[in-house]
Coordinates of C-alpha atoms and ligand atoms in Angstrom, one line a residue:
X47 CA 128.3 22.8 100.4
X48 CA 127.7 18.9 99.7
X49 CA 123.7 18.8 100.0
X50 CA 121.9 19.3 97.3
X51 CA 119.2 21.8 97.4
X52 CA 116.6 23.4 94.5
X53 CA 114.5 26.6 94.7
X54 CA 112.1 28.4 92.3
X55 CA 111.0 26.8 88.5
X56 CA 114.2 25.0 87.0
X57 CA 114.2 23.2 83.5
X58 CA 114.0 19.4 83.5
X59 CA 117.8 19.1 82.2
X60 CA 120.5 21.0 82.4
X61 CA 121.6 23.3 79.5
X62 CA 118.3 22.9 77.7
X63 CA 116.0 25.4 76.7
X64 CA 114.0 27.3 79.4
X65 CA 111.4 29.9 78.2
X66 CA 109.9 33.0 80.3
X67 CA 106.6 32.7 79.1
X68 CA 106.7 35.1 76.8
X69 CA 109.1 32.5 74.8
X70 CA 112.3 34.3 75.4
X71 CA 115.2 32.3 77.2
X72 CA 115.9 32.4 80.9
X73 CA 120.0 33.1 81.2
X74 CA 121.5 30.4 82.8
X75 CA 124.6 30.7 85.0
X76 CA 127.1 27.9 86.2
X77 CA 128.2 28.9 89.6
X78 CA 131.1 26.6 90.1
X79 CA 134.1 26.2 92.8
X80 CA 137.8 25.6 92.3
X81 CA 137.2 26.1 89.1
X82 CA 135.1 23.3 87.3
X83 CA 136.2 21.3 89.8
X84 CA 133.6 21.0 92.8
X85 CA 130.3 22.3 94.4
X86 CA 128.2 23.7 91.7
X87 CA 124.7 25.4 91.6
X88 CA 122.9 26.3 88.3
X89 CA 120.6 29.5 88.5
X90 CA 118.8 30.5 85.6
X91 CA 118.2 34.4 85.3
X92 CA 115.4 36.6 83.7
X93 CA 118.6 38.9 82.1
X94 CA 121.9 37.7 81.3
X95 CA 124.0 38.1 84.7
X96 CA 126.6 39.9 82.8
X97 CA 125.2 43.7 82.1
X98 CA 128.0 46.3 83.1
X99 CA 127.2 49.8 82.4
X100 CA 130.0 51.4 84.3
X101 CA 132.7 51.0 87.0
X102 CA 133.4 53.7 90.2
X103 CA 136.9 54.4 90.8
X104 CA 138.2 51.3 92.7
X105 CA 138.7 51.4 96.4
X106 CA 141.9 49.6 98.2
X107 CA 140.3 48.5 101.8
X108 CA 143.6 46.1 102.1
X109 CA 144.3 46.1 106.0
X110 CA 146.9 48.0 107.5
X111 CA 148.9 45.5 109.7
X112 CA 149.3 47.2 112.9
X113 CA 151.9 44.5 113.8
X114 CA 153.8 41.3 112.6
X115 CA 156.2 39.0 113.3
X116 CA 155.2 39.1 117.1
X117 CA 154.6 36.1 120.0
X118 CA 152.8 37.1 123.0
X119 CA 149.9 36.3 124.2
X120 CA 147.2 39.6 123.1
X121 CA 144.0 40.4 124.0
X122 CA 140.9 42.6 122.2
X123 CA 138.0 44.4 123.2
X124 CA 135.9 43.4 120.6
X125 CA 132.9 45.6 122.4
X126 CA 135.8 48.6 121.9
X127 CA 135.1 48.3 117.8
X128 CA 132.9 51.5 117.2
X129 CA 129.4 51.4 115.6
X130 CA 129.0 52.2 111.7
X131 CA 126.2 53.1 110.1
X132 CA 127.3 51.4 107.0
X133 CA 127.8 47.4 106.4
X134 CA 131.1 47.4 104.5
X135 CA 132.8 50.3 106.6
X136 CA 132.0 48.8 109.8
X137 CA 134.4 45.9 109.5
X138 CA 137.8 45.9 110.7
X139 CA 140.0 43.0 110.2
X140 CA 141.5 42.1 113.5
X141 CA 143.8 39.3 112.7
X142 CA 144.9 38.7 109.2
X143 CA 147.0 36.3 107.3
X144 CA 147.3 34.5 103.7
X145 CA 144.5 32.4 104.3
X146 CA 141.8 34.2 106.4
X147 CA 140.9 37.6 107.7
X148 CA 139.2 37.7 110.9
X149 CA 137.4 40.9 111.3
X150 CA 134.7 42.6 114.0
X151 CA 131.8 44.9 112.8
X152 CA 129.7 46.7 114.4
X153 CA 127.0 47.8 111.6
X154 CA 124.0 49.8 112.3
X155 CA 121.8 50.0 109.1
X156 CA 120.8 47.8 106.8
X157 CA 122.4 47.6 103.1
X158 CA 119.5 49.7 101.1
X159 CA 121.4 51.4 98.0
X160 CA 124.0 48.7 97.1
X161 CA 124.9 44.9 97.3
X162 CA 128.0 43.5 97.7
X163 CA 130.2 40.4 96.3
X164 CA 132.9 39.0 98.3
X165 CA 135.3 37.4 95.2
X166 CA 138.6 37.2 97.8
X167 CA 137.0 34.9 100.2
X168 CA 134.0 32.7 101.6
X169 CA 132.4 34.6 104.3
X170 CA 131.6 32.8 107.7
X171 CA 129.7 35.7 109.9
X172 CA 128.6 35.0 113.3
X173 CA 126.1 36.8 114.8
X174 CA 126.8 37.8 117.9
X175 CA 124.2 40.4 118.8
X176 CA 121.1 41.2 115.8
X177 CA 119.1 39.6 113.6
X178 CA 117.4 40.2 110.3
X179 CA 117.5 38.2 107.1
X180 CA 120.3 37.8 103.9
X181 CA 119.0 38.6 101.0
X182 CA 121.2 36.5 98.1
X183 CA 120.3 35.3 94.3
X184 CA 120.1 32.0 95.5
X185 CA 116.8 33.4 98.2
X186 CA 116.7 34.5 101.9
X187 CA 117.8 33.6 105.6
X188 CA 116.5 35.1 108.8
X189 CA 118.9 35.2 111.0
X190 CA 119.4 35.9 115.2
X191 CA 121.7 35.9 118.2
X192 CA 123.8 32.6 117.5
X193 CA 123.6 31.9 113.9
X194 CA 126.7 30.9 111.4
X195 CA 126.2 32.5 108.3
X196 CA 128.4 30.4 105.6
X197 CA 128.3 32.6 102.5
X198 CA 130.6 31.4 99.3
X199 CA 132.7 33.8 97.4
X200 CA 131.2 35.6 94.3
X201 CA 127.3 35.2 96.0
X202 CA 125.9 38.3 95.6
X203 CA 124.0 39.5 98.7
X204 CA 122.0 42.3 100.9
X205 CA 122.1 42.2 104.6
X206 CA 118.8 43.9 106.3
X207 CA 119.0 44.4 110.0
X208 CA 115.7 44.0 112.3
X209 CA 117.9 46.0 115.3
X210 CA 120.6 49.1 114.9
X211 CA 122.7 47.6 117.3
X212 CA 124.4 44.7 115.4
X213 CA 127.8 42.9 116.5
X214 CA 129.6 40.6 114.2
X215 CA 132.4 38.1 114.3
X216 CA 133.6 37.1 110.7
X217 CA 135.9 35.3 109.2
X218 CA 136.4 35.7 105.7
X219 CA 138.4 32.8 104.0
X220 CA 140.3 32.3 101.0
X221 CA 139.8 29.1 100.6
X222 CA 136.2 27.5 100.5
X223 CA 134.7 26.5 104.3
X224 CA 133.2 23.4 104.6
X225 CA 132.0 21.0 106.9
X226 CA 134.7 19.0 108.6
X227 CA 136.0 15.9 106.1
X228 CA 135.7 13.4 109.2
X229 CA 132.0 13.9 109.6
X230 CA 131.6 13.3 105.9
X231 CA 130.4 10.0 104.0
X232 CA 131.9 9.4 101.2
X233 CA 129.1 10.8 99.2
X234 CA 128.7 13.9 101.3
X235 CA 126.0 13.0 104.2
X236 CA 127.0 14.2 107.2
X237 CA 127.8 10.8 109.6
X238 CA 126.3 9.8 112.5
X239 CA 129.1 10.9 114.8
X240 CA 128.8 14.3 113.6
X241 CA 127.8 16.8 116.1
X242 CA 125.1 18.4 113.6
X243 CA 123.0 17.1 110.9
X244 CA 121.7 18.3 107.7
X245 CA 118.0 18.8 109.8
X246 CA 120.7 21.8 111.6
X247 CA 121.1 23.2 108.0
X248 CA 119.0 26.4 107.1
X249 CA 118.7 26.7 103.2
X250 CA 117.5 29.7 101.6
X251 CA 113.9 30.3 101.5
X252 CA 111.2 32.3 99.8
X253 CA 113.4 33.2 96.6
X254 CA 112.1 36.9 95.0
X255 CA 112.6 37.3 91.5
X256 CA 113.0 41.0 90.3
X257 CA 112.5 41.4 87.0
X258 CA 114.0 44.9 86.7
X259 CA 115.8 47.4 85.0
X260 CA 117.8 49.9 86.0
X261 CA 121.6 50.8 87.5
X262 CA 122.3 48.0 90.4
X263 CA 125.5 48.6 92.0
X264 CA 127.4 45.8 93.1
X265 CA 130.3 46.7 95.4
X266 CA 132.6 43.8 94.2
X267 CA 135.9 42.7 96.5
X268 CA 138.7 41.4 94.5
X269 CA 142.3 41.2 95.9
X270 CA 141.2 43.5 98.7
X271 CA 140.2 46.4 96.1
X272 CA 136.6 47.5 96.2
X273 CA 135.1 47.7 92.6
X274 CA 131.5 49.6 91.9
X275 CA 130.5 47.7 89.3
X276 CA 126.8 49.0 87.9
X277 CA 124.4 46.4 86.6
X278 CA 121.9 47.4 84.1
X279 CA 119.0 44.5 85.7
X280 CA 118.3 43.8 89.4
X281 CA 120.7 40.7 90.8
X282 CA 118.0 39.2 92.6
X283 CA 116.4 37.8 89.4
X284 CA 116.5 34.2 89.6
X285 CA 113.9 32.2 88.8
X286 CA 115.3 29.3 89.9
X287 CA 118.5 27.3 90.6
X288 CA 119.8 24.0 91.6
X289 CA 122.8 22.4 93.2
X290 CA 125.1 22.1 96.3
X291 CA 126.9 25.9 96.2
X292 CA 125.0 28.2 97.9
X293 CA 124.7 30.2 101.3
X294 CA 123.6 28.6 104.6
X295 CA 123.0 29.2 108.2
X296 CA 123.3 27.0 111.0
X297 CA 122.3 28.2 114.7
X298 CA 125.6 27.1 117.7
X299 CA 122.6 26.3 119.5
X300 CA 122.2 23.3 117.4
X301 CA 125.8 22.3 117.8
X302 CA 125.9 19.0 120.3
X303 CA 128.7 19.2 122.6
X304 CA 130.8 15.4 122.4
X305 CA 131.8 14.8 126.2
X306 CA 133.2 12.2 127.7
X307 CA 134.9 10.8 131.1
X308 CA 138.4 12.8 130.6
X309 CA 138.8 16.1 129.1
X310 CA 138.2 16.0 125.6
X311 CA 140.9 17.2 122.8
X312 CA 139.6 20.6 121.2
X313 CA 138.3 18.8 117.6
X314 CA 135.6 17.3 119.1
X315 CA 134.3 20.9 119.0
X316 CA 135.1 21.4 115.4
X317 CA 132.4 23.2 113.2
X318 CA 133.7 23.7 110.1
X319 CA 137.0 24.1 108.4
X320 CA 139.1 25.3 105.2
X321 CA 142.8 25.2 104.4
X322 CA 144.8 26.6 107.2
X323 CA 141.8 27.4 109.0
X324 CA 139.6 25.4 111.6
X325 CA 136.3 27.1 113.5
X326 CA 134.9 25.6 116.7
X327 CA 131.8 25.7 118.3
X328 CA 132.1 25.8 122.5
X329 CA 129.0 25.3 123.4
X330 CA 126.9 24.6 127.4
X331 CA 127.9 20.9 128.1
X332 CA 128.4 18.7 131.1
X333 CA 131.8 18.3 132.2
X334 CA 134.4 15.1 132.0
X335 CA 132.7 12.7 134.7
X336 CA 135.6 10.5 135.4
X337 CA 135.5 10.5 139.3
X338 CA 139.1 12.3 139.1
X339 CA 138.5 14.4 136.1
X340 CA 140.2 17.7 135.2
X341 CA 137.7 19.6 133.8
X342 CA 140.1 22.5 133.1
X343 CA 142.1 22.0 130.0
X344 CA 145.4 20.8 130.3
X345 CA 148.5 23.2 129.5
X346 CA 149.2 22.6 125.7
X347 CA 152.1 23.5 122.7
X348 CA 150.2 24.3 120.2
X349 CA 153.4 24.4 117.8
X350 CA 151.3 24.5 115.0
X351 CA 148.4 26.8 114.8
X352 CA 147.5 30.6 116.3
X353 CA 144.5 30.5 118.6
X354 CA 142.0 33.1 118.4
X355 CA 139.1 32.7 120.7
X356 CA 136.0 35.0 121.0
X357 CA 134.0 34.8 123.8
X358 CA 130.6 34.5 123.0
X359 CA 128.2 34.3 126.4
X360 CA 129.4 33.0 129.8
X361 CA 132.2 32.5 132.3
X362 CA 135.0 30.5 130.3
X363 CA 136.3 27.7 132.4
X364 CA 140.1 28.0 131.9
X365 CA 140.0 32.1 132.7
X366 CA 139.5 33.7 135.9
X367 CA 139.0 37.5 136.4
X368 CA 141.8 39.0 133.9
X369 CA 139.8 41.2 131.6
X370 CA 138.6 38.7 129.5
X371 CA 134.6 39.6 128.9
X372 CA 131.7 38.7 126.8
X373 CA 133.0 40.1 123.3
X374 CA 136.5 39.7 123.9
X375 CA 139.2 38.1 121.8
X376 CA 142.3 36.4 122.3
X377 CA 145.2 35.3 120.6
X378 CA 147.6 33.0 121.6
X379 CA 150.2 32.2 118.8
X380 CA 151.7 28.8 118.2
X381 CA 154.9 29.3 119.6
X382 CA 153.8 29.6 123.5
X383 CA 152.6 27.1 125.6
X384 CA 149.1 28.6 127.1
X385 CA 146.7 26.6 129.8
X386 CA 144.3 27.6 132.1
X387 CA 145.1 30.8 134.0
X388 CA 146.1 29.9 138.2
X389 CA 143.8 28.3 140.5
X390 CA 141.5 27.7 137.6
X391 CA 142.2 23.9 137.1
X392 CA 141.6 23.8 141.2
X393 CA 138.2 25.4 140.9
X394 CA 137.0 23.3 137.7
X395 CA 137.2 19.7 139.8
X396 CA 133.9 19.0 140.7
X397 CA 131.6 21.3 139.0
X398 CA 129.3 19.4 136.7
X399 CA 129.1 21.6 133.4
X400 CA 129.5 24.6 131.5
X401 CA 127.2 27.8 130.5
X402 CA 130.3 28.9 128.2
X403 CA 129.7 29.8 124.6
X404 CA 132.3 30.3 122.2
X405 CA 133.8 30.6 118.8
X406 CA 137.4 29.8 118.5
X407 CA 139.5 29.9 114.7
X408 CA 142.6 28.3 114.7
X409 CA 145.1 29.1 112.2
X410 CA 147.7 26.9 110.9
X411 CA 150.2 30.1 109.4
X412 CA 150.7 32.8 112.0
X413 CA 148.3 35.9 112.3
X414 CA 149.4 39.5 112.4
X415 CA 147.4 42.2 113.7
X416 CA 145.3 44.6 112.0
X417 CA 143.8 48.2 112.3
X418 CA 140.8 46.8 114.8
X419 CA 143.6 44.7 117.0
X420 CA 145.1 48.4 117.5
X421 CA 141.6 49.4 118.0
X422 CA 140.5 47.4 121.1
X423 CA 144.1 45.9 122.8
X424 CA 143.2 45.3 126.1
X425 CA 147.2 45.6 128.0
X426 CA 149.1 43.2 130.2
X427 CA 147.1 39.7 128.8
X428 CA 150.0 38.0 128.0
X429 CA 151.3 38.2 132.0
X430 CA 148.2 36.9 133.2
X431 CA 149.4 33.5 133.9
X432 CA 151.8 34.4 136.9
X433 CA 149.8 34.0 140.3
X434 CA 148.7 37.0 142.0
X435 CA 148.2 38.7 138.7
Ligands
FE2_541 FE1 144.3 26.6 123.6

C-alpha cells in the first residue's frame, strides 16, 4: 500500500552493508509488486530467506465449481459453513472467478505447527466474529469483530485466535487491493474527500525477531496447489524493514458513511478495490434528507458487475423478511435487474437512518459457484421479489 512505514533497526541506505553485531551480514530481501514495478518494502533477515530443506507432496485445493454459467438471483447461509479446527481447511470458496475467490471459514484454532503464504492472491479477510492478532515478517496486528485485514500475496503469516468460534469473510484477489484511485493524491495521501484516512490505518506493531534454526514449514499457495515447503530458519526473523508493501488492518467502524439529500450511488461506499473487483463498506448512517427522499435504493441494471453482499449486523433496508439474516450472502448477477424487495421502498420514507452493516464485492466478470455456495444455498431467493412472497 502507498504509505510508507519502517519497523525494527534498518541500515542508513539501501543495499549497503548491515552487520548483526557479531559482524556477519543481515540478508536483505526486496519484496516488490508487479514485478519491479510498484509498492516495495525492504526487510533485512538474520538468515538468508531462501533455506529449502525439503518439499511435502503438493496438494490441489483448486475449487470445485458447483455451478456456472447461471443467472438468478442466489442466496447463502454463510452461518451453514461448518466449523474447522484448522485455518486452511476451514475455507470454502463460495463464489469464484478469474480475478477473485470469495470464500467463508469458520476456523477454530489457531495456526501453531505451520505458516502459510498466499502467492495466488492478496488476501482481504474480514472478521466477522473473533479476534486475535496476525503474526507476519513484517510484525503483528490485533484484530476484532469489524476489522479488514489487507494481507499482500507472498507475506508470510500466522493467524492466532483469542476465541474458538471464529467467522470469516475473505476475498482473496489476484490482482493487488488497494485503496480506491479517486481518494488518492497524486503522490499517494489519501484526499480529503476520502471516507478514511491514514490515522484509520493499523500498521504492524511490536515486530519479534526469531533467530532460529530448525524445520519451518511454510504451506505455500501457488496456482491453487498447496506446496509444504520446509525452511531450515524461523520466517519471523526480520530485524527490520522499510517501505510501502506490507499488511494492514482497518476497522468498518472507522469507515464514514458520505450521505446526502437524495439516495446516494453505491461508490460513495467504496473501501477498496483491484482489477475486476470493488469492496464496499455499508456502514450506520443517516438517511437521504431531501423532504421527498427515497431512502430505499432505486431498482438498478447492473449490466456490468455480479453483486455479492454479506450481511454483516442489522436489518438491511432494501430486504424485508425473506431469509436474508446476519451472515448471509447474496448474489445477484449482472444480467438482472434487482431493487428493493415489495413494500420496502414504502416503509424506508421517513425513517431517519440505518443500523445496517455490510460488506458487498462487486465483480466486473461473472462469478460461479463453489463447493461452500452448494454448502449453505438458502432456496426460492431469486422469487422473492413478487408480492406476497
Ligand atoms: Fe444492487
Amino acid at each position: 500500500m502507498p504509505h510508507y512505514t519502517s519497523l525494527g533497526s534498518i541500515p542508513h541506505k539501501r543495499h549497503t552493508q548491515f552487520r548483526k553485531p557479531n559482524g556477519e551480514l543481515y540478508s536483505e530481501q526486496l519484496f516488490s509488486t508487479e514485478g519491479f514495478s510498484n509498492d516495495y518494502s525492504l526487510l533485512y533477515h538474520f538468515h538468508p530467506p531462501t533455506q529449502i530443506i525439503k518439499t511435502d507432496t503438493p496438494v490441489n485445493v483448486a475449487p470445485t465449481i458447483a455451478e456456472e454459467k447461471m443467472l438468478q438471483h442466489r442466496s447463502f447461509e454463510g452461518f451453514n459453513i461448518q466449523p474447522k479446527k484448522d485455518f486452511l481447511q476451514s475455507r470454502k470458496p463460495v463464489l469464484v472467478n478469474n480475478d477473485c475467490h470469495i470464500v467463508l471459514a469458520a476456523p477454530q484454532e489457531s495456526m501453531k505447527d505451520y505458516f502459510y503464504k498466499n502467492a495466488d492472491a492478496d488476501e482481504m479477510i474480514f472478521i466477522h466474529e473473533g479476534s486475535g492478532k496476525l503474526h507476519t515478517q513484517y510484525g503483528t496486528l490485533a484484530f476484532a469483530y469489524g476489522d479488514y485485514l489487507v494481507i499482500p500475496r507472498g507475506t508470510i503469516y500466522q493467524i492466532h485466535f483469542t476465541t474458538d468460534k471464529n467467522r470469516l469473510f475473505i476475498v482473496e484477489s489476484f490482482s493487488p487491493i488497494r485503496y480506491p484511485k479517486r481518494y488518492m493524491s497524486k503522490y499517494g495521501q489519501l484526499l480529503e474527500h476520502a471516507p478514511f484516512c491514514e490515522r484509520d490505518i493499523r500498521t504492524p506493531k511490536d515486530l519479534k525477531t526469531f533467530d532460529e534454526a530448525g524445520d519451518f514449514v511454510i504451506q505455500t499457495k501457488k496456482k491453487s496447489v498447496l506446496y509444504g515447503l520446509h525452511y531450515a530458519h524461523h520466517p519471523f526473523d526480520v530485524m527490520g524493514w522499510d517501505g510501502c508493501c506490507y499488511p494492514f488492518a482497518f476497522s468498518i467502524h472507522d469507515f464514514e458513511p458520505i450521505t446526502g439529500r437524495v439516495h446516494q450511488p453505491p461508490p460513495v461506499h467504496q473501501t477498496f478495490e483491484a482489477p475486476g473487483v470493488v469492496v464496499c463498506s455499508f456502514v450506520p448512517r443517516l438517511y437521504d434528507y431531501h423532504p421527498e427522499a427515497i431512502p430505499a435504493p432505486y431498482n438498478h441494471a447492473n449490466v456490468d458487475s455480479d453483486e455479492v453482499l454479506f450481511y454483516v449486523k442489522g436489518n438491511f433496508m432494501s430486504r424485508k423478511g425473506s431469509g436474508i439474516e446476519r451472515g448471509s450472502i447474496s448474489l445477484h448477477p449482472a444480467g438482472h435487474t434487482h431493487g428493493p424487495q415489495p413494500g420496502s421502498v414504502e416503509a424506508s420514507i421517513g425513517k431517519g437512518g440505518t443500523e445496517e452493516l455490510a460488506v458487498m464485492i462487486d465483480t466486473f466478470r461473472p462469478l460461479d459457484l463453489g463447493p461452500g455456495a452448494r454448502d449453505s444455498e438458502e432456496d426460492g431467493y431469486a422469487w422473492t421479489w413478487l408480492a406476497g412472497r
